[in-house]
PDB file of C-alpha atoms in Angstrom:
ATOM      1  CA  MET A 229       0.011   0.012  -0.014  1.00  0.00           C
ATOM      2  CA  ASN A 230       1.563   3.338  -1.023  1.00  0.00           C
ATOM      3  CA  SER A 231       0.948   6.757   0.423  1.00  0.00           C
ATOM      4  CA  GLN A 232      -1.205   7.723  -2.559  1.00  0.00           C
ATOM      5  CA  THR A 233      -3.584   4.905  -1.785  1.00  0.00           C
ATOM      6  CA  LEU A 234      -3.637   5.954   1.874  1.00  0.00           C
ATOM      7  CA  ASN A 235      -4.526   9.529   1.008  1.00  0.00           C
ATOM      8  CA  GLN A 236      -7.629   8.454  -0.927  1.00  0.00           C
ATOM      9  CA  PRO A 237     -10.812   8.336   1.147  1.00  0.00           C
ATOM     10  CA  ASP A 238     -11.648   4.839   2.314  1.00  0.00           C
ATOM     11  CA  THR A 239     -15.430   4.550   2.076  1.00  0.00           C
ATOM     12  CA  ARG A 240     -15.550   1.501   4.356  1.00  0.00           C
ATOM     13  CA  LEU A 241     -13.529   3.361   6.972  1.00  0.00           C
ATOM     14  CA  GLN A 242     -15.747   6.420   6.662  1.00  0.00           C
ATOM     15  CA  GLN A 243     -18.888   4.234   6.953  1.00  0.00           C
ATOM     16  CA  GLU A 244     -17.421   2.692  10.143  1.00  0.00           C
ATOM     17  CA  ILE A 245     -16.643   6.156  11.586  1.00  0.00           C
ATOM     18  CA  ASP A 246     -20.181   7.320  10.735  1.00  0.00           C
ATOM     19  CA  LYS A 247     -21.654   4.193  12.368  1.00  0.00           C
ATOM     20  CA  GLU A 248     -19.606   4.681  15.537  1.00  0.00           C
ATOM     21  CA  THR A 249     -20.471   8.381  15.659  1.00  0.00           C
ATOM     22  CA  GLN A 250     -24.167   7.627  15.362  1.00  0.00           C
ATOM     23  CA  LYS A 251     -23.867   4.951  18.039  1.00  0.00           C
ATOM     24  CA  ALA A 252     -22.156   7.399  20.394  1.00  0.00           C
ATOM     25  CA  THR A 253     -24.814  10.028  19.668  1.00  0.00           C
ATOM     26  CA  ASP A 254     -27.673   7.606  20.264  1.00  0.00           C
ATOM     27  CA  GLU A 255     -26.173   6.400  23.572  1.00  0.00           C
ATOM     28  CA  ALA A 256     -25.607   9.944  24.752  1.00  0.00           C
ATOM     29  CA  GLU A 257     -29.111  11.087  23.829  1.00  0.00           C
ATOM     30  CA  ARG A 258     -30.615   8.197  25.755  1.00  0.00           C
ATOM     31  CA  CYS A 259     -29.196   9.856  28.898  1.00  0.00           C
ATOM     32  CA  LEU A 260     -31.089  13.095  28.273  1.00  0.00           C
ATOM     33  CA  ASP A 261     -34.113  14.024  30.353  1.00  0.00           C
ATOM     34  CA  ARG A 262     -36.897  15.233  28.062  1.00  0.00           C
ATOM     35  CA  GLU A 263     -38.479  17.419  30.761  1.00  0.00           C
ATOM     36  CA  ALA A 264     -35.151  19.207  31.289  1.00  0.00           C
ATOM     37  CA  VAL A 265     -34.628  19.637  27.510  1.00  0.00           C
ATOM     38  CA  SER A 266     -38.162  21.031  27.264  1.00  0.00           C
ATOM     39  CA  ALA A 267     -37.521  23.433  30.216  1.00  0.00           C
ATOM     40  CA  ILE A 268     -34.471  24.862  28.450  1.00  0.00           C
ATOM     41  CA  LYS A 269     -36.457  25.216  25.215  1.00  0.00           C
ATOM     42  CA  GLU A 270     -39.220  27.118  27.055  1.00  0.00           C
ATOM     43  CA  THR A 271     -36.632  29.382  28.660  1.00  0.00           C
ATOM     44  CA  ARG A 272     -35.274  30.184  25.230  1.00  0.00           C
ATOM     45  CA  ASN A 273     -38.833  30.876  24.060  1.00  0.00           C
ATOM     46  CA  ALA A 274     -39.220  33.289  26.989  1.00  0.00           C
ATOM     47  CA  ILE A 275     -35.973  35.055  26.063  1.00  0.00           C
ATOM     48  CA  ASN A 276     -37.101  35.384  22.458  1.00  0.00           C
ATOM     49  CA  ALA A 277     -40.482  36.734  23.554  1.00  0.00           C
ATOM     50  CA  ILE A 278     -38.760  39.295  25.810  1.00  0.00           C
ATOM     51  CA  GLU A 279     -36.535  40.404  22.904  1.00  0.00           C
ATOM     52  CA  GLU A 280     -39.687  40.823  20.830  1.00  0.00           C
ATOM     53  CA  GLU A 281     -41.297  42.769  23.709  1.00  0.00           C
ATOM     54  CA  ASN A 282     -44.097  40.211  24.030  1.00  0.00           C
ATOM     55  CA  SER A 283     -44.437  39.981  27.784  1.00  0.00           C
ATOM     56  CA  LYS A 284     -47.549  37.816  27.645  1.00  0.00           C
ATOM     57  CA  ALA A 285     -45.721  35.092  25.641  1.00  0.00           C
ATOM     58  CA  ALA A 286     -42.622  35.451  27.850  1.00  0.00           C
ATOM     59  CA  ILE A 287     -44.634  34.908  31.031  1.00  0.00           C
ATOM     60  CA  ALA A 288     -46.414  31.884  29.498  1.00  0.00           C
ATOM     61  CA  ALA A 289     -43.100  30.333  28.452  1.00  0.00           C
ATOM     62  CA  LEU A 290     -41.584  30.937  31.876  1.00  0.00           C
ATOM     63  CA  GLU A 291     -44.604  29.327  33.553  1.00  0.00           C
ATOM     64  CA  ARG A 292     -44.203  26.252  31.332  1.00  0.00           C
ATOM     65  CA  ALA A 293     -40.447  26.165  32.070  1.00  0.00           C
ATOM     66  CA  THR A 294     -41.053  26.487  35.788  1.00  0.00           C
ATOM     67  CA  GLY A 295     -43.621  23.678  35.727  1.00  0.00           C
ATOM     68  CA  LYS A 296     -41.159  21.372  34.013  1.00  0.00           C
ATOM     69  CA  LEU A 297     -38.404  22.292  36.490  1.00  0.00           C
ATOM     70  CA  ASP A 298     -40.776  21.591  39.388  1.00  0.00           C
ATOM     71  CA  ILE A 299     -41.334  18.159  37.874  1.00  0.00           C
ATOM     72  CA  LEU A 300     -37.578  17.607  37.706  1.00  0.00           C
ATOM     73  CA  VAL A 301     -37.010  18.584  41.275  1.00  0.00           C
ATOM     74  CA  ALA A 302     -39.850  16.284  42.426  1.00  0.00           C
ATOM     75  CA  ARG A 303     -38.583  13.399  40.251  1.00  0.00           C
ATOM     76  CA  TYR A 304     -34.886  13.767  41.248  1.00  0.00           C
ATOM     77  CA  PRO A 305     -34.847  15.189  44.784  1.00  0.00           C
ATOM     78  CA  GLN A 306     -31.243  14.125  45.422  1.00  0.00           C
ATOM     79  CA  LEU A 307     -29.862  14.798  41.937  1.00  0.00           C
ATOM     80  CA  GLY A 308     -27.866  17.969  41.424  1.00  0.00           C
ATOM     81  CA  LEU A 309     -27.509  17.770  37.683  1.00  0.00           C
ATOM     82  CA  VAL A 310     -29.846  16.537  34.936  1.00  0.00           C
ATOM     83  CA  PRO A 311     -28.431  15.809  31.437  1.00  0.00           C
ATOM     84  CA  VAL A 312     -30.031  18.028  28.812  1.00  0.00           C
ATOM     85  CA  MET A 313     -27.750  18.137  25.748  1.00  0.00           C
ATOM     86  CA  THR A 314     -25.095  16.076  24.070  1.00  0.00           C
ATOM     87  CA  GLN A 315     -22.286  16.835  21.663  1.00  0.00           C
ATOM     88  CA  VAL A 316     -20.345  14.218  19.805  1.00  0.00           C
ATOM     89  CA  SER A 317     -17.065  15.243  18.215  1.00  0.00           C
ATOM     90  CA  ILE A 318     -14.691  13.294  16.003  1.00  0.00           C
ATOM     91  CA  ILE A 319     -11.037  13.978  16.590  1.00  0.00           C
ATOM     92  CA  ASP A 320      -8.870  12.587  13.838  1.00  0.00           C
ATOM     93  CA  VAL A 321      -5.408  14.026  13.495  1.00  0.00           C
ATOM     94  CA  ALA A 322      -3.630  10.809  12.593  1.00  0.00           C
ATOM     95  CA  PRO A 323      -1.623  11.210   9.450  1.00  0.00           C
ATOM     96  CA  LEU A 324      -2.378   8.964   6.445  1.00  0.00           C
ATOM     97  CA  ASP A 325       1.134   9.052   4.979  1.00  0.00           C
ATOM     98  CA  LEU A 326       3.182   6.040   6.121  1.00  0.00           C
ATOM     99  CA  HIS A 327       6.388   8.059   5.947  1.00  0.00           C
ATOM    100  CA  VAL A 328       5.050  10.566   8.420  1.00  0.00           C
ATOM    101  CA  ILE A 329       3.835   7.796  10.708  1.00  0.00           C
ATOM    102  CA  GLU A 330       7.247   6.117  10.584  1.00  0.00           C
ATOM    103  CA  ARG A 331       8.977   9.419  11.386  1.00  0.00           C
ATOM    104  CA  ILE A 332       6.681   9.917  14.404  1.00  0.00           C
ATOM    105  CA  ARG A 333       7.304   6.312  15.496  1.00  0.00           C
ATOM    106  CA  THR A 334      11.119   6.863  15.417  1.00  0.00           C
ATOM    107  CA  GLN A 335      10.781  10.115  17.351  1.00  0.00           C
ATOM    108  CA  LEU A 336       8.455   8.413  19.849  1.00  0.00           C
ATOM    109  CA  LYS A 337      10.933   5.568  20.403  1.00  0.00           C
ATOM    110  CA  ASN A 338      13.749   8.092  21.000  1.00  0.00           C
ATOM    111  CA  ALA A 339      11.649  10.126  23.407  1.00  0.00           C
ATOM    112  CA  PHE A 340      10.585   7.032  25.298  1.00  0.00           C
ATOM    113  CA  ASN A 341      14.117   5.645  25.499  1.00  0.00           C
ATOM    114  CA  ASN A 342      15.332   9.019  26.790  1.00  0.00           C
ATOM    115  CA  GLU A 343      12.507   9.024  29.326  1.00  0.00           C
ATOM    116  CA  ASP A 344      11.223  12.276  27.769  1.00  0.00           C
ATOM    117  CA  PHE A 345       7.554  11.460  28.517  1.00  0.00           C
ATOM    118  CA  PRO A 346       6.146  14.911  27.835  1.00  0.00           C
ATOM    119  CA  THR A 347       7.542  14.788  24.290  1.00  0.00           C
ATOM    120  CA  ALA A 348       6.319  11.216  23.905  1.00  0.00           C
ATOM    121  CA  ARG A 349       2.790  12.302  24.921  1.00  0.00           C
ATOM    122  CA  GLN A 350       2.839  15.108  22.380  1.00  0.00           C
ATOM    123  CA  LEU A 351       3.992  12.716  19.639  1.00  0.00           C
ATOM    124  CA  LEU A 352       1.217  10.263  20.579  1.00  0.00           C
ATOM    125  CA  ASN A 353      -1.301  13.106  20.338  1.00  0.00           C
ATOM    126  CA  ASN A 354      -0.334  13.404  16.684  1.00  0.00           C
ATOM    127  CA  LEU A 355      -1.719   9.883  16.133  1.00  0.00           C
ATOM    128  CA  MET A 356      -5.044  10.529  17.876  1.00  0.00           C
ATOM    129  CA  SER A 357      -8.258   9.250  16.346  1.00  0.00           C
ATOM    130  CA  GLU A 358     -11.301   9.167  18.609  1.00  0.00           C
ATOM    131  CA  ILE A 359     -14.931   9.985  19.168  1.00  0.00           C
ATOM    132  CA  ARG A 360     -15.624  12.226  22.185  1.00  0.00           C
ATOM    133  CA  THR A 361     -18.998  12.598  23.762  1.00  0.00           C
ATOM    134  CA  THR A 362     -19.799  15.583  25.963  1.00  0.00           C
ATOM    135  CA  ILE A 363     -22.957  15.717  28.032  1.00  0.00           C
ATOM    136  CA  PHE A 364     -24.192  19.116  29.235  1.00  0.00           C
ATOM    137  CA  ASN A 365     -26.232  19.172  32.500  1.00  0.00           C
ATOM    138  CA  LEU A 366     -28.822  21.395  34.003  1.00  0.00           C
ATOM    139  CA  PRO A 367     -28.150  22.128  37.696  1.00  0.00           C
ATOM    140  CA  ILE A 368     -31.138  21.360  39.881  1.00  0.00           C
ATOM    141  CA  PRO A 369     -31.211  22.982  43.298  1.00  0.00           C
ATOM    142  CA  ILE A 370     -31.429  20.429  46.097  1.00  0.00           C
TER     143      ILE A 370
END
């Protein structure tokens, strides 16, 4: 396999990445509390109504948001945080060129043999390929 072949998109690899990304997204979204998500949406509706100087709509949206938050506090009396949003990011900085990978490998061996672990860590970061999931939480007063 030459570097030209490596630089061409691999549709099977991309399909696998897409599949894993969707799986991570689905798993993260299962953690979300729909009432909390709805409370945030209603809060945004209230802010928009205030910006439009529509106090009646703002008050109605805040009442709906408050009702949903009351449900959350009753449902989770000991819980301080309720998951409301997820973000899935793909981090793929690994080079495709075998010559670049071999150069990093040699540098990594040298750093490790010299016990230069901070440099070794930076070199390993150049080979990173991962899916990160972040879950954002709504604080609930206890």
